[in-house]
Amino acid sequence: MYEFVSGPLVWIAFVGFFAGCLYKVVTVARLAHRERVVYPTFDAKYGARSLLHWVIPFASTNMRARPLYSMLSYLFHICVIATPLFLMGHAVLWQTSWGVRWWSLPEGVADVMTLVVVFACLFFLLRRLVRPEVRNVTSPGDVLLALVVMAPFVTGFVAHQQWLPYQAMLIIHVISGALFLLVIPWTRLVHMIWFAFTRAFMGSEFGAVRHARDW
């Protein structure tokens, strides 16, 4: 079982992720071309200006209005991407499998970043249950999606700490990580790909057309 999840399943997950993302990009590009207003509206200067203001912490009015949520969301997005990319165990696997070497996080830092992701997911779930304006637009799929995001980090942390049988937890960790990758192009998680494009378009529309700021 371990040989399958650490070999073919990993390849299936990566191929499915990149193929799904490519399909989405091509599909959206064609739809944007049909609209006939997206490409003419796009302006690199205003798009970059908007993107810059939205990735800098508290540069936008919306972030300053909700400081606690904004800070946790900012840390969550950094950790959910950087932790699996630069985790020492993952870096070793990349090197042994494909001969690719890159910098890895110190073990203690990776543990803290993993716990940030888990805590943030629990916070977001609780917020969806407690805040009426969020609860009214929450579906069971949203809750399930948060659990899918959290699962690889929980299982990876438990496996690393060896609180439960190591190999069993490692298998579950790889399966949950593969599921996470596979669902990204087909769920709301695809915003991790669209963020730069949508923000650049919004900035272009506000700056070049409305002559206003969108932050």
PDB file of C-alpha atoms in Angstrom:
ATOM      1  CA  MET A   1       0.000   0.000   0.000  1.00  0.00           C
ATOM      2  CA  TYR A   2       2.789   2.424   0.892  1.00  0.00           C
ATOM      3  CA  GLU A   3       4.550   1.765  -2.421  1.00  0.00           C
ATOM      4  CA  PHE A   4       1.359   2.645  -4.292  1.00  0.00           C
ATOM      5  CA  VAL A   5       0.535   5.859  -2.413  1.00  0.00           C
ATOM      6  CA  SER A   6       4.150   7.076  -2.456  1.00  0.00           C
ATOM      7  CA  GLY A   7       4.572   6.294  -6.163  1.00  0.00           C
ATOM      8  CA  PRO A   8       1.631   6.057  -8.603  1.00  0.00           C
ATOM      9  CA  LEU A   9      -0.786   7.987  -6.384  1.00  0.00           C
ATOM     10  CA  VAL A  10       1.597  10.927  -6.102  1.00  0.00           C
ATOM     11  CA  TRP A  11       1.963  10.993  -9.902  1.00  0.00           C
ATOM     12  CA  ILE A  12      -1.821  10.797 -10.319  1.00  0.00           C
ATOM     13  CA  ALA A  13      -2.248  13.712  -7.914  1.00  0.00           C
ATOM     14  CA  PHE A  14       0.300  15.947  -9.645  1.00  0.00           C
ATOM     15  CA  VAL A  15      -0.892  15.112 -13.166  1.00  0.00           C
ATOM     16  CA  GLY A  16      -4.515  15.617 -12.129  1.00  0.00           C
ATOM     17  CA  PHE A  17      -3.680  18.922 -10.456  1.00  0.00           C
ATOM     18  CA  PHE A  18      -1.734  20.413 -13.365  1.00  0.00           C
ATOM     19  CA  ALA A  19      -4.100  19.035 -16.013  1.00  0.00           C
ATOM     20  CA  GLY A  20      -7.113  20.391 -14.133  1.00  0.00           C
ATOM     21  CA  CYS A  21      -5.493  23.804 -13.708  1.00  0.00           C
ATOM     22  CA  LEU A  22      -4.536  23.927 -17.375  1.00  0.00           C
ATOM     23  CA  TYR A  23      -8.090  23.028 -18.390  1.00  0.00           C
ATOM     24  CA  LYS A  24      -9.497  25.753 -16.156  1.00  0.00           C
ATOM     25  CA  VAL A  25      -7.072  28.381 -17.455  1.00  0.00           C
ATOM     26  CA  VAL A  26      -7.838  27.551 -21.086  1.00  0.00           C
ATOM     27  CA  THR A  27     -11.591  27.484 -20.459  1.00  0.00           C
ATOM     28  CA  VAL A  28     -11.638  30.808 -18.618  1.00  0.00           C
ATOM     29  CA  ALA A  29      -9.363  32.408 -21.240  1.00  0.00           C
ATOM     30  CA  ARG A  30     -11.830  31.414 -23.969  1.00  0.00           C
ATOM     31  CA  LEU A  31     -14.772  32.730 -21.964  1.00  0.00           C
ATOM     32  CA  ALA A  32     -12.944  36.007 -21.365  1.00  0.00           C
ATOM     33  CA  HIS A  33     -12.307  36.310 -25.097  1.00  0.00           C
ATOM     34  CA  ARG A  34     -16.023  35.867 -25.824  1.00  0.00           C
ATOM     35  CA  GLU A  35     -16.943  38.637 -23.384  1.00  0.00           C
ATOM     36  CA  ARG A  36     -14.887  41.089 -25.489  1.00  0.00           C
ATOM     37  CA  VAL A  37     -14.390  43.433 -22.538  1.00  0.00           C
ATOM     38  CA  VAL A  38     -11.925  41.540 -20.362  1.00  0.00           C
ATOM     39  CA  TYR A  39      -8.809  41.772 -22.527  1.00  0.00           C
ATOM     40  CA  PRO A  40      -9.360  45.363 -23.734  1.00  0.00           C
ATOM     41  CA  THR A  41      -9.946  46.468 -20.131  1.00  0.00           C
ATOM     42  CA  PHE A  42      -6.809  44.852 -18.760  1.00  0.00           C
ATOM     43  CA  ASP A  43      -4.042  47.289 -17.889  1.00  0.00           C
ATOM     44  CA  ALA A  44      -0.726  45.981 -16.538  1.00  0.00           C
ATOM     45  CA  LYS A  45       0.013  49.106 -14.511  1.00  0.00           C
ATOM     46  CA  TYR A  46      -3.285  49.234 -12.639  1.00  0.00           C
ATOM     47  CA  GLY A  47      -3.452  45.456 -12.351  1.00  0.00           C
ATOM     48  CA  ALA A  48      -0.023  45.287 -10.712  1.00  0.00           C
ATOM     49  CA  ARG A  49      -0.887  48.232  -8.448  1.00  0.00           C
ATOM     50  CA  SER A  50      -4.010  46.507  -7.188  1.00  0.00           C
ATOM     51  CA  LEU A  51      -2.275  43.165  -6.705  1.00  0.00           C
ATOM     52  CA  LEU A  52       0.512  44.813  -4.728  1.00  0.00           C
ATOM     53  CA  HIS A  53      -1.901  46.568  -2.374  1.00  0.00           C
ATOM     54  CA  TRP A  54      -3.868  43.374  -1.725  1.00  0.00           C
ATOM     55  CA  VAL A  55      -0.873  41.177  -0.908  1.00  0.00           C
ATOM     56  CA  ILE A  56       0.712  43.679   1.512  1.00  0.00           C
ATOM     57  CA  PRO A  57      -0.749  43.173   5.007  1.00  0.00           C
ATOM     58  CA  PHE A  58      -3.276  45.861   5.958  1.00  0.00           C
ATOM     59  CA  ALA A  59      -2.698  47.910   2.819  1.00  0.00           C
ATOM     60  CA  SER A  60      -6.400  47.620   1.947  1.00  0.00           C
ATOM     61  CA  THR A  61      -9.326  49.140   3.822  1.00  0.00           C
ATOM     62  CA  ASN A  62     -11.050  45.759   4.051  1.00  0.00           C
ATOM     63  CA  MET A  63      -8.088  44.209   5.862  1.00  0.00           C
ATOM     64  CA  ARG A  64      -7.802  47.104   8.298  1.00  0.00           C
ATOM     65  CA  ALA A  65     -11.511  46.779   9.110  1.00  0.00           C
ATOM     66  CA  ARG A  66     -11.032  43.151  10.268  1.00  0.00           C
ATOM     67  CA  PRO A  67      -7.486  43.014  11.682  1.00  0.00           C
ATOM     68  CA  LEU A  68      -7.700  39.674  13.545  1.00  0.00           C
ATOM     69  CA  TYR A  69      -9.357  37.799  10.708  1.00  0.00           C
ATOM     70  CA  SER A  70      -7.102  39.418   8.116  1.00  0.00           C
ATOM     71  CA  MET A  71      -3.902  38.564   9.989  1.00  0.00           C
ATOM     72  CA  LEU A  72      -4.939  34.960  10.547  1.00  0.00           C
ATOM     73  CA  SER A  73      -6.036  34.622   6.924  1.00  0.00           C
ATOM     74  CA  TYR A  74      -2.734  36.101   5.753  1.00  0.00           C
ATOM     75  CA  LEU A  75      -0.694  33.687   7.887  1.00  0.00           C
ATOM     76  CA  PHE A  76      -2.886  30.777   6.825  1.00  0.00           C
ATOM     77  CA  HIS A  77      -2.327  31.368   3.125  1.00  0.00           C
ATOM     78  CA  ILE A  78       1.429  31.669   3.585  1.00  0.00           C
ATOM     79  CA  CYS A  79       1.660  28.529   5.701  1.00  0.00           C
ATOM     80  CA  VAL A  80      -0.674  26.386   3.601  1.00  0.00           C
ATOM     81  CA  ILE A  81       1.556  26.958   0.558  1.00  0.00           C
ATOM     82  CA  ALA A  82       5.037  27.293   2.053  1.00  0.00           C
ATOM     83  CA  THR A  83       4.870  24.421   4.542  1.00  0.00           C
ATOM     84  CA  PRO A  84       4.383  21.535   2.066  1.00  0.00           C
ATOM     85  CA  LEU A  85       6.790  23.127  -0.417  1.00  0.00           C
ATOM     86  CA  PHE A  86       9.654  23.618   2.031  1.00  0.00           C
ATOM     87  CA  LEU A  87       9.060  20.880   4.598  1.00  0.00           C
ATOM     88  CA  MET A  88      12.309  19.009   5.167  1.00  0.00           C
ATOM     89  CA  GLY A  89      10.707  15.589   4.670  1.00  0.00           C
ATOM     90  CA  HIS A  90       9.210  16.685   1.364  1.00  0.00           C
ATOM     91  CA  ALA A  91      12.491  18.244   0.257  1.00  0.00           C
ATOM     92  CA  VAL A  92      14.255  14.937   0.906  1.00  0.00           C
ATOM     93  CA  LEU A  93      11.653  13.093  -1.174  1.00  0.00           C
ATOM     94  CA  TRP A  94      12.122  15.549  -4.050  1.00  0.00           C
ATOM     95  CA  GLN A  95      15.859  15.023  -3.921  1.00  0.00           C
ATOM     96  CA  THR A  96      15.732  11.221  -3.762  1.00  0.00           C
ATOM     97  CA  SER A  97      13.021  10.882  -6.407  1.00  0.00           C
ATOM     98  CA  TRP A  98      13.996  13.524  -8.976  1.00  0.00           C
ATOM     99  CA  GLY A  99      17.355  14.862  -7.856  1.00  0.00           C
ATOM    100  CA  VAL A 100      15.884  18.308  -7.190  1.00  0.00           C
ATOM    101  CA  ARG A 101      17.332  20.156  -4.229  1.00  0.00           C
ATOM    102  CA  TRP A 102      16.071  23.282  -2.531  1.00  0.00           C
ATOM    103  CA  TRP A 103      16.002  25.033   0.818  1.00  0.00           C
ATOM    104  CA  SER A 104      13.911  23.473   3.588  1.00  0.00           C
ATOM    105  CA  LEU A 105      12.338  24.881   6.738  1.00  0.00           C
ATOM    106  CA  PRO A 106      13.787  24.176  10.185  1.00  0.00           C
ATOM    107  CA  GLU A 107      11.807  21.440  11.892  1.00  0.00           C
ATOM    108  CA  GLY A 108      10.438  23.647  14.665  1.00  0.00           C
ATOM    109  CA  VAL A 109       9.336  26.353  12.236  1.00  0.00           C
ATOM    110  CA  ALA A 110       7.550  23.783  10.060  1.00  0.00           C
ATOM    111  CA  ASP A 111       5.718  22.437  13.122  1.00  0.00           C
ATOM    112  CA  VAL A 112       4.516  25.921  14.078  1.00  0.00           C
ATOM    113  CA  MET A 113       3.383  26.660  10.521  1.00  0.00           C
ATOM    114  CA  THR A 114       1.503  23.351  10.416  1.00  0.00           C
ATOM    115  CA  LEU A 115      -0.312  24.216  13.641  1.00  0.00           C
ATOM    116  CA  VAL A 116      -1.155  27.662  12.230  1.00  0.00           C
ATOM    117  CA  VAL A 117      -2.916  25.977   9.298  1.00  0.00           C
ATOM    118  CA  VAL A 118      -4.831  23.611  11.587  1.00  0.00           C
ATOM    119  CA  PHE A 119      -5.843  26.389  13.984  1.00  0.00           C
ATOM    120  CA  ALA A 120      -6.882  28.663  11.123  1.00  0.00           C
ATOM    121  CA  CYS A 121      -9.047  25.941   9.564  1.00  0.00           C
ATOM    122  CA  LEU A 122     -10.778  25.360  12.910  1.00  0.00           C
ATOM    123  CA  PHE A 123     -11.254  29.116  13.309  1.00  0.00           C
ATOM    124  CA  PHE A 124     -12.751  29.438   9.823  1.00  0.00           C
ATOM    125  CA  LEU A 125     -15.091  26.504  10.497  1.00  0.00           C
ATOM    126  CA  LEU A 126     -16.223  27.988  13.808  1.00  0.00           C
ATOM    127  CA  ARG A 127     -16.722  31.366  12.155  1.00  0.00           C
ATOM    128  CA  ARG A 128     -18.967  29.754   9.543  1.00  0.00           C
ATOM    129  CA  LEU A 129     -21.113  28.296  12.315  1.00  0.00           C
ATOM    130  CA  VAL A 130     -21.223  31.369  14.559  1.00  0.00           C
ATOM    131  CA  ARG A 131     -21.383  34.391  12.264  1.00  0.00           C
ATOM    132  CA  PRO A 132     -24.890  34.642  10.691  1.00  0.00           C
ATOM    133  CA  GLU A 133     -23.703  36.426   7.536  1.00  0.00           C
ATOM    134  CA  VAL A 134     -21.259  33.583   6.862  1.00  0.00           C
ATOM    135  CA  ARG A 135     -23.484  30.757   8.084  1.00  0.00           C
ATOM    136  CA  ASN A 136     -26.227  31.765   5.645  1.00  0.00           C
ATOM    137  CA  VAL A 137     -23.950  31.151   2.655  1.00  0.00           C
ATOM    138  CA  THR A 138     -22.253  28.039   4.055  1.00  0.00           C
ATOM    139  CA  SER A 139     -23.006  24.629   2.570  1.00  0.00           C
ATOM    140  CA  PRO A 140     -21.936  21.157   3.765  1.00  0.00           C
ATOM    141  CA  GLY A 141     -19.451  21.196   0.900  1.00  0.00           C
ATOM    142  CA  ASP A 142     -17.703  24.228   2.414  1.00  0.00           C
ATOM    143  CA  VAL A 143     -17.245  22.380   5.705  1.00  0.00           C
ATOM    144  CA  LEU A 144     -15.997  19.279   3.924  1.00  0.00           C
ATOM    145  CA  LEU A 145     -13.562  21.363   1.895  1.00  0.00           C
ATOM    146  CA  ALA A 146     -12.063  22.866   5.060  1.00  0.00           C
ATOM    147  CA  LEU A 147     -11.559  19.364   6.428  1.00  0.00           C
ATOM    148  CA  VAL A 148      -9.866  18.309   3.174  1.00  0.00           C
ATOM    149  CA  VAL A 149      -7.444  21.226   3.522  1.00  0.00           C
ATOM    150  CA  MET A 150      -6.759  20.447   7.164  1.00  0.00           C
ATOM    151  CA  ALA A 151      -6.333  16.672   6.805  1.00  0.00           C
ATOM    152  CA  PRO A 152      -2.819  16.557   5.238  1.00  0.00           C
ATOM    153  CA  PHE A 153      -1.465  18.891   7.909  1.00  0.00           C
ATOM    154  CA  VAL A 154      -3.058  17.020  10.822  1.00  0.00           C
ATOM    155  CA  THR A 155      -1.975  13.604   9.566  1.00  0.00           C
ATOM    156  CA  GLY A 156       1.508  14.844   8.666  1.00  0.00           C
ATOM    157  CA  PHE A 157       1.972  16.389  12.101  1.00  0.00           C
ATOM    158  CA  VAL A 158       0.713  13.260  13.873  1.00  0.00           C
ATOM    159  CA  ALA A 159       2.986  11.061  11.741  1.00  0.00           C
ATOM    160  CA  HIS A 160       5.970  13.322  12.450  1.00  0.00           C
ATOM    161  CA  GLN A 161       5.317  13.218  16.194  1.00  0.00           C
ATOM    162  CA  GLN A 162       4.722   9.432  15.964  1.00  0.00           C
ATOM    163  CA  TRP A 163       1.716   9.619  18.244  1.00  0.00           C
ATOM    164  CA  LEU A 164       0.052   6.817  16.227  1.00  0.00           C
ATOM    165  CA  PRO A 165       1.473   3.977  14.073  1.00  0.00           C
ATOM    166  CA  TYR A 166       3.867   5.821  11.759  1.00  0.00           C
ATOM    167  CA  GLN A 167       3.387   3.971   8.484  1.00  0.00           C
ATOM    168  CA  ALA A 168      -0.416   3.941   8.738  1.00  0.00           C
ATOM    169  CA  MET A 169      -0.480   7.696   9.400  1.00  0.00           C
ATOM    170  CA  LEU A 170       1.994   8.294   6.593  1.00  0.00           C
ATOM    171  CA  ILE A 171      -0.261   6.430   4.153  1.00  0.00           C
ATOM    172  CA  ILE A 172      -3.278   8.467   5.286  1.00  0.00           C
ATOM    173  CA  HIS A 173      -1.185  11.629   5.003  1.00  0.00           C
ATOM    174  CA  VAL A 174      -0.216  10.923   1.388  1.00  0.00           C
ATOM    175  CA  ILE A 175      -3.793   9.988   0.444  1.00  0.00           C
ATOM    176  CA  SER A 176      -5.198  13.170   2.020  1.00  0.00           C
ATOM    177  CA  GLY A 177      -2.490  15.261   0.346  1.00  0.00           C
ATOM    178  CA  ALA A 178      -3.284  13.705  -3.035  1.00  0.00           C
ATOM    179  CA  LEU A 179      -6.992  14.411  -2.503  1.00  0.00           C
ATOM    180  CA  PHE A 180      -6.163  18.017  -1.606  1.00  0.00           C
ATOM    181  CA  LEU A 181      -4.258  18.495  -4.869  1.00  0.00           C
ATOM    182  CA  LEU A 182      -6.905  16.794  -6.992  1.00  0.00           C
ATOM    183  CA  VAL A 183      -9.830  18.896  -5.727  1.00  0.00           C
ATOM    184  CA  ILE A 184      -8.091  22.276  -6.101  1.00  0.00           C
ATOM    185  CA  PRO A 185      -9.029  22.915  -9.763  1.00  0.00           C
ATOM    186  CA  TRP A 186     -12.666  21.884  -9.242  1.00  0.00           C
ATOM    187  CA  THR A 187     -13.592  23.637  -5.992  1.00  0.00           C
ATOM    188  CA  ARG A 188     -13.340  27.066  -4.389  1.00  0.00           C
ATOM    189  CA  LEU A 189      -9.705  26.275  -3.687  1.00  0.00           C
ATOM    190  CA  VAL A 190      -9.027  27.240  -7.291  1.00  0.00           C
ATOM    191  CA  HIS A 191      -8.950  30.836  -6.053  1.00  0.00           C
ATOM    192  CA  MET A 192      -5.301  30.160  -5.194  1.00  0.00           C
ATOM    193  CA  ILE A 193      -4.749  30.162  -8.970  1.00  0.00           C
ATOM    194  CA  TRP A 194      -7.277  32.842  -9.942  1.00  0.00           C
ATOM    195  CA  PHE A 195      -6.356  35.373  -7.253  1.00  0.00           C
ATOM    196  CA  ALA A 196      -3.688  37.135  -9.280  1.00  0.00           C
ATOM    197  CA  PHE A 197      -5.843  37.219 -12.437  1.00  0.00           C
ATOM    198  CA  THR A 198      -9.053  38.395 -10.774  1.00  0.00           C
ATOM    199  CA  ARG A 199      -7.257  41.007  -8.710  1.00  0.00           C
ATOM    200  CA  ALA A 200      -5.386  42.281 -11.767  1.00  0.00           C
ATOM    201  CA  PHE A 201      -8.659  42.548 -13.708  1.00  0.00           C
ATOM    202  CA  MET A 202     -10.428  44.340 -10.852  1.00  0.00           C
ATOM    203  CA  GLY A 203      -7.516  46.738 -10.525  1.00  0.00           C
ATOM    204  CA  SER A 204      -7.566  47.386 -14.258  1.00  0.00           C
ATOM    205  CA  GLU A 205     -11.289  48.069 -14.290  1.00  0.00           C
ATOM    206  CA  PHE A 206     -11.169  50.391 -11.299  1.00  0.00           C
ATOM    207  CA  GLY A 207      -7.982  52.183 -12.347  1.00  0.00           C
ATOM    208  CA  ALA A 208      -8.213  52.416 -16.135  1.00  0.00           C
ATOM    209  CA  VAL A 209     -12.017  52.625 -16.499  1.00  0.00           C
ATOM    210  CA  ARG A 210     -13.437  54.078 -13.269  1.00  0.00           C
ATOM    211  CA  HIS A 211     -10.291  56.019 -12.296  1.00  0.00           C
ATOM    212  CA  ALA A 212     -10.654  54.837  -8.720  1.00  0.00           C
ATOM    213  CA  ARG A 213      -8.873  52.588  -6.250  1.00  0.00           C
ATOM    214  CA  ASP A 214     -10.137  49.093  -5.423  1.00  0.00           C
ATOM    215  CA  TRP A 215      -8.452  48.756  -2.056  1.00  0.00           C
TER     216      TRP A 215
END
